[in-house]
Amino acid sequence: QCGSGHIFSQRASSRGPGLSCHFQPMRYGPEELVRRVAKIRRDFYTHGSALRRLPIPRSQSHLAAWNLHFLQKKVANNLDSMRDFTEF
């Protein structure tokens, strides 16, 4: 829970999730939090995780889940270079 003085950039809170940190984490700096979140996203959205988690596409909803997974994989792999989601 954020107490008084923990939020330092209200404007940054409107940016895409995982692109910036607008509060002071308790155990490390804001840049480290952003780096750790980016690594978690890259680790989660791999080809192997798609094969383990997603059903073999048999319906439109399965195809949509695969499409969303690979779109998120693209976002996760490009977090360092992007500042918004307009290119997606």
Coordinates of C-alpha atoms in Angstrom, one line a residue:
Q1 CA 0.0 0.0 0.0
C2 CA 1.3 3.4 -0.9
G3 CA 1.5 5.8 2.0
S4 CA 2.3 9.5 2.0
G5 CA 5.2 10.4 -0.2
H6 CA 5.4 7.1 -2.0
I7 CA 3.8 8.4 -5.3
F8 CA 6.2 10.7 -7.1
S9 CA 4.8 11.0 -10.6
Q10 CA 1.0 11.1 -11.0
R11 CA 1.5 11.8 -14.8
A12 CA 3.6 8.6 -15.3
S13 CA 0.6 6.6 -14.0
S14 CA -1.2 7.1 -17.3
R15 CA 1.6 5.4 -19.3
G16 CA 1.4 1.8 -20.4
P17 CA 1.8 -0.8 -17.6
G18 CA 5.4 -1.9 -17.2
L19 CA 6.8 1.0 -19.0
S20 CA 7.4 3.3 -16.0
C21 CA 7.1 3.3 -12.3
H22 CA 5.2 6.2 -10.6
F23 CA 5.8 5.2 -7.0
Q24 CA 8.8 4.4 -4.8
P25 CA 9.0 0.6 -4.3
M26 CA 10.1 -0.5 -0.8
R27 CA 12.9 -2.9 -1.6
Y28 CA 14.6 -1.4 -4.7
G29 CA 14.5 1.6 -7.1
P30 CA 11.8 2.3 -9.6
E31 CA 14.1 1.4 -12.6
E32 CA 14.8 -2.0 -11.0
L33 CA 11.0 -2.7 -10.7
V34 CA 10.5 -1.8 -14.3
R35 CA 13.4 -4.1 -15.3
R36 CA 12.0 -7.0 -13.2
V37 CA 8.5 -6.6 -14.6
A38 CA 9.9 -6.6 -18.2
K39 CA 11.8 -9.8 -17.5
I40 CA 8.7 -11.5 -16.0
R41 CA 6.7 -10.6 -19.1
R42 CA 9.5 -11.9 -21.5
D43 CA 9.7 -15.1 -19.5
F44 CA 5.9 -15.6 -19.5
Y45 CA 5.3 -14.9 -23.2
T46 CA 7.6 -17.5 -24.8
H47 CA 6.7 -20.0 -27.5
G48 CA 7.1 -22.8 -24.9
S49 CA 4.6 -21.2 -22.6
A50 CA 2.1 -20.9 -25.4
L51 CA 2.4 -24.6 -26.1
R52 CA 2.0 -25.5 -22.5
R53 CA -0.8 -23.1 -21.6
L54 CA -2.9 -22.6 -24.7
P55 CA -5.2 -25.2 -26.2
I56 CA -4.6 -26.3 -29.8
P57 CA -6.7 -23.8 -31.8
R58 CA -9.9 -25.5 -32.6
S59 CA -12.3 -22.6 -32.2
Q60 CA -12.3 -18.8 -32.8
S61 CA -11.7 -18.2 -29.1
H62 CA -8.6 -20.5 -29.1
L63 CA -7.3 -18.6 -32.2
A64 CA -7.9 -15.3 -30.4
A65 CA -6.0 -16.5 -27.3
W66 CA -3.0 -17.5 -29.5
N67 CA -3.1 -14.2 -31.3
L68 CA -3.2 -12.3 -28.0
H69 CA -0.4 -14.3 -26.6
F70 CA 1.9 -13.6 -29.6
L71 CA 0.9 -9.9 -29.6
Q72 CA 1.9 -9.7 -25.9
K73 CA 5.1 -11.5 -26.7
K74 CA 5.9 -8.8 -29.3
V75 CA 5.2 -6.1 -26.7
A76 CA 7.3 -7.9 -24.0
N77 CA 10.3 -8.2 -26.4
N78 CA 10.1 -4.5 -27.4
L79 CA 9.5 -2.8 -24.0
D80 CA 13.0 -1.3 -24.0
S81 CA 12.5 0.6 -27.2
M82 CA 8.8 1.6 -27.0
R83 CA 7.2 4.4 -25.0
D84 CA 3.5 3.8 -26.0
F85 CA 1.4 1.2 -27.8
T86 CA 0.6 3.1 -31.0
E87 CA 2.8 0.8 -33.1
F88 CA 0.7 -2.2 -32.0

